[in-house]
Amino acid sequence: MSRVVAENSMSSPSPVRDCVPFYDRREVAMEMSACVSPTLGQLLKRVGDVRKEVTGDETPVHQVLDVSDTSSVEPRSLPFVLSFNHITYSVKVRRKVSLGNFFRRGAAADPGSGETLFSATKTILNDISGEARDGEIMAVMGASGSGKSTLIDALANRMAKGSVKGSISLNGEQLESRLLKVISAYVMQDDLLFPMLTVEETLMFAAEFRLPRTLSKSKKKLRVQALIDQLGLRNAAKTVIGDEGHRGVSGGERRRVSIGIDIIHDPILLFLDEPTSGLDSTSAYMVVKVLQRIAQSGSIVIMSIHQPSYRILGLLDRMIFLSRGQTVYSGPPSNLPLFFSDFGHPIPDNENKTEFALDLIRELEGSPGGTKSLVEFHKSWQALKRGNNTNSESPANVLNLSLKEAISASISKGKLVSGATATNSANSPTSMVPTFANPSWIEMAVLSKRSFTNSWRMPELFGVRLGAVMVTGFILATMFWRLDNSPKGVQERLGFFAFAIVSPFPLILSLAFAATTFWAVGLDGSFFFYFLIIFASFWAGSSFVTFLSGVVPHVMLGYTIVVAILAYFLLFSGFFINRDRIPPYWIWFHYISLVKYPYEAVLQNEFEDPVKCFVRGIQIFDNTPLGAVPNALKIKLLDSLSNSLGMKITSATCVTTGADILQQQGITDLSKWSCLWVTVAWGFLFRILFYLSLLVGSKNKRS
């Protein structure tokens, strides 16, 4: 019942395509106000007015909004038209070369084609053109591998610079990459959400991150409440997102939350990669219904979709059918029957239009000639249509609006809430909107708070990690229980420190590990420094792994590289082999080892007392073949050694101090505090390198 009510509550007034206003600069606002949905900014204004009347303050109190009531809503912003022409995208693929055709292909290779003996060029998109307007939903359709997602990525500027040929313009002006990032949003196919946050909290964190700090927190809350109503998520607002181990919202609601995160700032352009994938028919319909409402509020919505149902087809305004990177149909869904009828394959009355089109395209793709005949027919059919509509002009052309004027009008109507101002006097539209709504320190604070909130609500995860730490600490404490100051105890200390440093933990877990092992093992020195160096080791190690995650493309490859490099770090740390014995051509690895500095720091913390003795008299024979002989014989050997050396050595004579142990281990370069700061600096360096790796090789762009 709740789903039926939600679906009915999502009904909207007549879509924009049913309104045919006369686009005159003085009359466009009056004509459009009667036939479109309000923007999110206008909804926010209405919500704010209602709440002030009811509560007398800014306390968020939910009131049901009647979206179809536009009598008190300001007119929509002026129209936008996104045009793309001759979009072409090619990639190089490896070519299998056999011995039989080696010389034939080598001789026939064309240097100007970009093909070589071992690679060939594959065209993914081939001369794709079209346009999308605000208030409408454009759907890119086709079979798997037809280029749907690639076209969406190309329009959203998620391809590597220079790899896409063609032009993309908004209201006739070329779109700059920086401007497109601000005025657009991209919803990926997978829902990447924090499972223990509620729907309302998830959208609130998005508002704090993407809306400018000049907007008060109460206004951000009002915007979130208006967005929840627009997405049809009121019944699920207080429900956690959920995951495999925690029950939460449904798949369709989860998808709408993902959409809400990206439209929190009310963008002009919205790109979606198969938003209905994996959803049942009802959930898919509700998602597209929400997209229709977003479009009617003044956004251009472009999405890829595999095979829409009959109901979803009725919500679409424009369609582009692709087959192996070529356009086989572009236009409104209502023209599909006429198009295929003229092609000689009329669509039966009782059959889904898109299913028939996809089946026909697949059939043609399997034929010897492929879809070449359909592609050529589409070109001639479009040329005939353009000839019959020579006097028609796009809204942007009739209004003679510049991109700067259109964006300014949208901002003044409450759209594109990103810190932009409609009164900016700059000539370039790019300078009207900031690249980022908030400074980096606010973004980091919001992300940290979100991560902490999600983790705090998963005590079982923290409990498992704490249990693992306590078990590890207990095992080490019992194995190295109360080590003495004998040569054997010194050697066991070195092994304990090597293991403790390469098993680091986060802050609280580092403190628990330090408290479990410090006194049980019988360590000396400062407990506080011991805790600090263990945590610093975690910081440097996690930063290193984070950096590798930014440069390694595959998870399994990343695991292999991390394990190998950490093993090399331990090998060259000075524990297995002293620095003086490392070959000169490998000494550089010793100085970049992340284990070297924390290992040397804990050794200095343990053996820095100059008066503490670790080897006395006959203990010099321990860990040698003479260690098993009786003490009386050891004393005679010691006396003989004293006579030979010309110095008196008794059983109480201190032979080895902490300073001697540090010298034996080759630890004489840096103080323990210097080692600590070097370890911390390694962590910051790898974080900076990780940031640079994201800037240089962003994963959001294809090559």
XYZ file of C-alpha atoms in Angstrom, residues 100-389:
290
model
C 51.508 -16.778 -41.281
C 50.235 -13.214 -41.678
C 53.169 -11.417 -40.010
C 54.680 -10.111 -43.250
C 51.335 -9.446 -44.957
C 50.083 -7.185 -42.167
C 53.446 -5.544 -41.741
C 53.474 -4.566 -45.391
C 49.843 -3.453 -45.434
C 49.990 -1.297 -42.285
C 48.958 2.293 -42.929
C 51.053 4.736 -40.848
C 48.390 7.423 -41.104
C 45.609 5.254 -39.698
C 47.182 4.906 -36.259
C 47.247 1.123 -36.635
C 50.397 -0.893 -36.133
C 51.398 -4.486 -36.566
C 50.390 -5.255 -32.977
C 47.438 -2.884 -32.453
C 44.288 -1.829 -34.254
C 41.862 1.068 -33.824
C 38.323 0.264 -32.713
C 35.648 2.931 -33.053
C 33.341 3.014 -30.023
C 31.334 6.114 -31.019
C 30.996 7.108 -34.642
C 29.670 10.568 -35.551
C 26.934 10.896 -32.904
C 24.884 14.111 -32.940
C 21.815 15.346 -31.109
C 20.451 17.811 -28.604
C 18.782 17.738 -25.199
C 16.664 20.466 -23.615
C 15.780 21.363 -20.084
C 12.416 20.024 -18.995
C 13.006 16.833 -20.971
C 14.490 13.388 -20.424
C 16.776 12.053 -23.109
C 17.360 8.297 -23.027
C 20.316 6.641 -24.736
C 19.380 3.076 -25.643
C 20.907 0.077 -27.334
C 22.104 -3.447 -26.780
C 25.055 -4.267 -24.532
C 28.258 -2.927 -26.062
C 26.474 -0.421 -28.275
C 28.197 2.588 -26.643
C 25.470 3.880 -24.297
C 27.649 4.444 -21.242
C 30.502 5.717 -23.386
C 28.289 8.426 -24.882
C 27.084 9.471 -21.422
C 30.699 9.670 -20.224
C 31.681 11.699 -23.290
C 28.893 14.233 -22.748
C 29.736 14.465 -19.034
C 33.433 15.072 -19.795
C 34.507 11.880 -18.057
C 36.848 10.877 -20.858
C 40.569 11.604 -21.063
C 41.356 14.960 -22.632
C 41.771 14.742 -26.384
C 40.366 11.243 -26.739
C 36.905 12.430 -27.857
C 36.411 14.287 -31.115
C 33.460 16.538 -31.851
C 31.828 19.500 -30.155
C 29.573 19.868 -27.107
C 27.872 23.198 -26.460
C 25.288 24.647 -24.108
C 23.075 27.324 -25.607
C 25.456 27.524 -28.555
C 28.596 28.131 -26.473
C 31.405 25.652 -26.004
C 31.341 24.092 -22.549
C 34.516 24.474 -20.510
C 35.517 21.540 -18.341
C 35.524 23.599 -15.126
C 32.051 25.031 -15.766
C 30.619 21.624 -16.657
C 31.814 20.164 -13.338
C 29.909 22.833 -11.408
C 26.625 22.923 -13.320
C 26.297 19.163 -13.847
C 25.941 15.988 -11.805
C 26.752 12.379 -12.673
C 24.990 9.429 -11.032
C 26.898 6.174 -11.412
C 25.266 2.808 -11.904
C 26.385 1.459 -8.518
C 24.999 2.897 -5.277
C 27.997 3.806 -3.099
C 26.348 4.787 0.181
C 27.192 4.498 3.869
C 24.998 1.681 5.197
C 24.461 2.926 8.764
C 23.286 6.443 7.874
C 19.619 7.221 7.411
C 18.271 8.661 4.174
C 17.887 12.072 5.806
C 21.402 11.998 7.266
C 22.900 10.951 3.947
C 21.302 13.884 2.147
C 22.209 16.245 5.005
C 25.875 15.310 4.760
C 25.660 15.905 1.003
C 24.133 19.332 1.683
C 26.888 20.262 4.139
C 29.510 19.144 1.621
C 28.114 20.608 -1.613
C 26.152 23.663 -0.510
C 28.086 26.842 0.355
C 28.766 27.727 3.984
C 27.076 31.077 3.353
C 23.802 29.129 3.428
C 22.704 28.659 7.034
C 22.297 25.187 8.487
C 18.553 25.713 8.888
C 18.274 26.504 5.178
C 20.259 23.410 4.336
C 17.866 21.347 6.453
C 14.920 22.875 4.621
C 16.514 22.041 1.285
C 17.028 18.454 2.367
C 13.389 18.165 3.445
C 12.219 19.597 0.116
C 14.482 17.172 -1.735
C 13.102 14.219 0.245
C 9.618 15.202 -0.889
C 10.778 15.626 -4.471
C 12.355 12.161 -4.444
C 9.327 10.548 -2.834
C 11.356 9.325 0.154
C 9.307 10.736 3.024
C 8.318 7.306 4.364
C 11.954 6.168 4.323
C 13.571 9.387 5.612
C 14.421 7.916 9.036
C 15.441 4.469 7.710
C 19.098 3.485 7.423
C 20.476 2.708 3.971
C 21.460 -0.819 5.006
C 23.701 -3.459 3.470
C 24.023 -7.245 3.394
C 24.119 -7.464 7.190
C 21.728 -4.630 8.062
C 18.189 -4.271 6.776
C 17.467 -0.909 5.198
C 15.702 0.793 2.328
C 14.660 -0.945 -0.896
C 16.708 -0.954 -4.084
C 14.577 1.711 -5.732
C 14.780 3.968 -2.678
C 18.526 3.446 -2.529
C 18.829 4.525 -6.162
C 16.772 7.650 -5.490
C 19.030 8.508 -2.560
C 22.030 8.259 -4.898
C 20.293 10.640 -7.274
C 19.459 13.005 -4.407
C 23.102 13.231 -3.316
C 24.108 14.474 -6.760
C 21.233 16.911 -7.274
C 21.431 18.524 -3.829
C 22.784 21.678 -5.493
C 20.059 21.588 -8.184
C 22.322 21.194 -11.247
C 21.447 22.262 -14.761
C 22.706 19.012 -16.322
C 22.074 15.559 -14.848
C 23.740 12.462 -16.330
C 22.803 8.965 -15.195
C 24.360 5.642 -16.165
C 21.539 3.059 -16.275
C 19.639 4.288 -13.192
C 17.058 1.481 -13.520
C 19.585 -1.363 -13.677
C 18.794 -4.158 -11.233
C 15.402 -2.743 -10.215
C 11.968 -4.275 -10.588
C 9.482 -2.614 -12.941
C 7.715 -0.626 -10.211
C 10.924 0.673 -8.647
C 12.339 1.517 -12.072
C 9.199 3.436 -12.972
C 9.326 5.424 -9.726
C 12.976 6.319 -10.352
C 12.241 7.618 -13.859
C 9.175 9.427 -12.512
C 11.474 11.267 -10.102
C 13.788 12.084 -13.012
C 10.824 13.528 -14.909
C 10.056 15.773 -11.951
C 13.698 16.868 -11.802
C 13.643 17.642 -15.529
C 10.458 19.666 -15.214
C 12.099 21.794 -12.518
C 14.496 23.115 -15.153
C 17.225 20.472 -15.592
C 18.477 18.606 -18.634
C 18.319 14.896 -17.820
C 20.325 12.471 -19.970
C 20.440 8.800 -19.040
C 21.334 5.460 -20.516
C 18.789 2.686 -20.203
C 18.786 -0.851 -21.519
C 15.184 -1.813 -22.132
C 12.459 0.450 -20.656
C 8.977 -0.803 -19.932
C 5.888 0.585 -21.615
C 5.169 2.920 -18.672
C 8.727 4.233 -18.573
C 8.631 4.838 -22.310
C 5.736 7.234 -21.736
C 7.944 9.370 -19.455
C 10.737 9.850 -21.997
C 10.900 12.879 -24.283
C 13.800 12.031 -26.583
C 15.590 8.826 -27.494
C 18.827 7.878 -29.167
C 19.214 4.276 -30.316
C 22.814 3.135 -30.788
C 24.162 0.110 -32.580
C 27.886 -0.531 -32.439
C 28.584 3.138 -31.837
C 26.334 4.504 -34.592
C 22.982 6.245 -34.371
C 20.115 4.210 -35.791
C 17.322 6.423 -34.444
C 17.033 9.762 -32.673
C 13.842 11.570 -31.827
C 10.763 11.346 -29.617
C 9.317 7.914 -28.750
C 6.087 8.850 -30.515
C 7.905 8.843 -33.872
C 9.222 5.286 -33.507
C 6.225 3.629 -35.274
C 6.433 6.036 -38.219
C 10.221 5.635 -38.493
C 10.222 1.851 -38.614
C 7.150 1.825 -40.811
C 8.967 3.984 -43.366
C 11.961 1.653 -43.028
C 9.730 -1.248 -44.018
C 9.362 -2.881 -40.593
C 6.141 -1.575 -39.017
C 5.734 -2.090 -35.267
C 2.739 -4.302 -34.372
C 0.090 -2.581 -32.267
C 0.336 -5.048 -29.393
C 4.141 -4.958 -29.062
C 6.435 -2.764 -26.973
C 8.089 -0.226 -29.252
C 11.533 -0.401 -27.703
C 11.568 -4.183 -27.515
C 10.663 -4.380 -31.191
C 13.379 -1.859 -32.082
C 16.042 -3.661 -30.054
C 15.099 -7.040 -31.502
C 15.250 -5.655 -35.029
C 18.615 -4.004 -34.377
C 20.036 -7.261 -32.973
C 18.728 -9.123 -36.013
C 20.345 -6.638 -38.389
C 23.632 -6.755 -36.446
C 23.774 -10.492 -37.100
C 23.165 -10.118 -40.827
C 26.004 -9.757 -43.382
C 25.343 -6.072 -44.013
C 24.867 -5.222 -40.356
C 22.910 -2.094 -39.480
C 24.396 -0.063 -42.309
C 21.049 0.162 -44.108
C 19.307 1.366 -40.930
C 22.032 3.944 -40.234
C 21.806 5.326 -43.780
C 18.019 5.386 -43.641
C 18.144 7.310 -40.356
C 20.418 9.941 -41.915
C 18.109 10.454 -44.868
C 15.034 10.433 -42.604
C 16.570 13.123 -40.374
C 17.565 15.191 -43.402
C 13.992 15.024 -44.648
C 12.679 16.144 -41.263
C 15.110 19.069 -41.130
C 13.992 20.105 -44.575
C 10.362 20.174 -43.463
C 11.218 22.221 -40.327
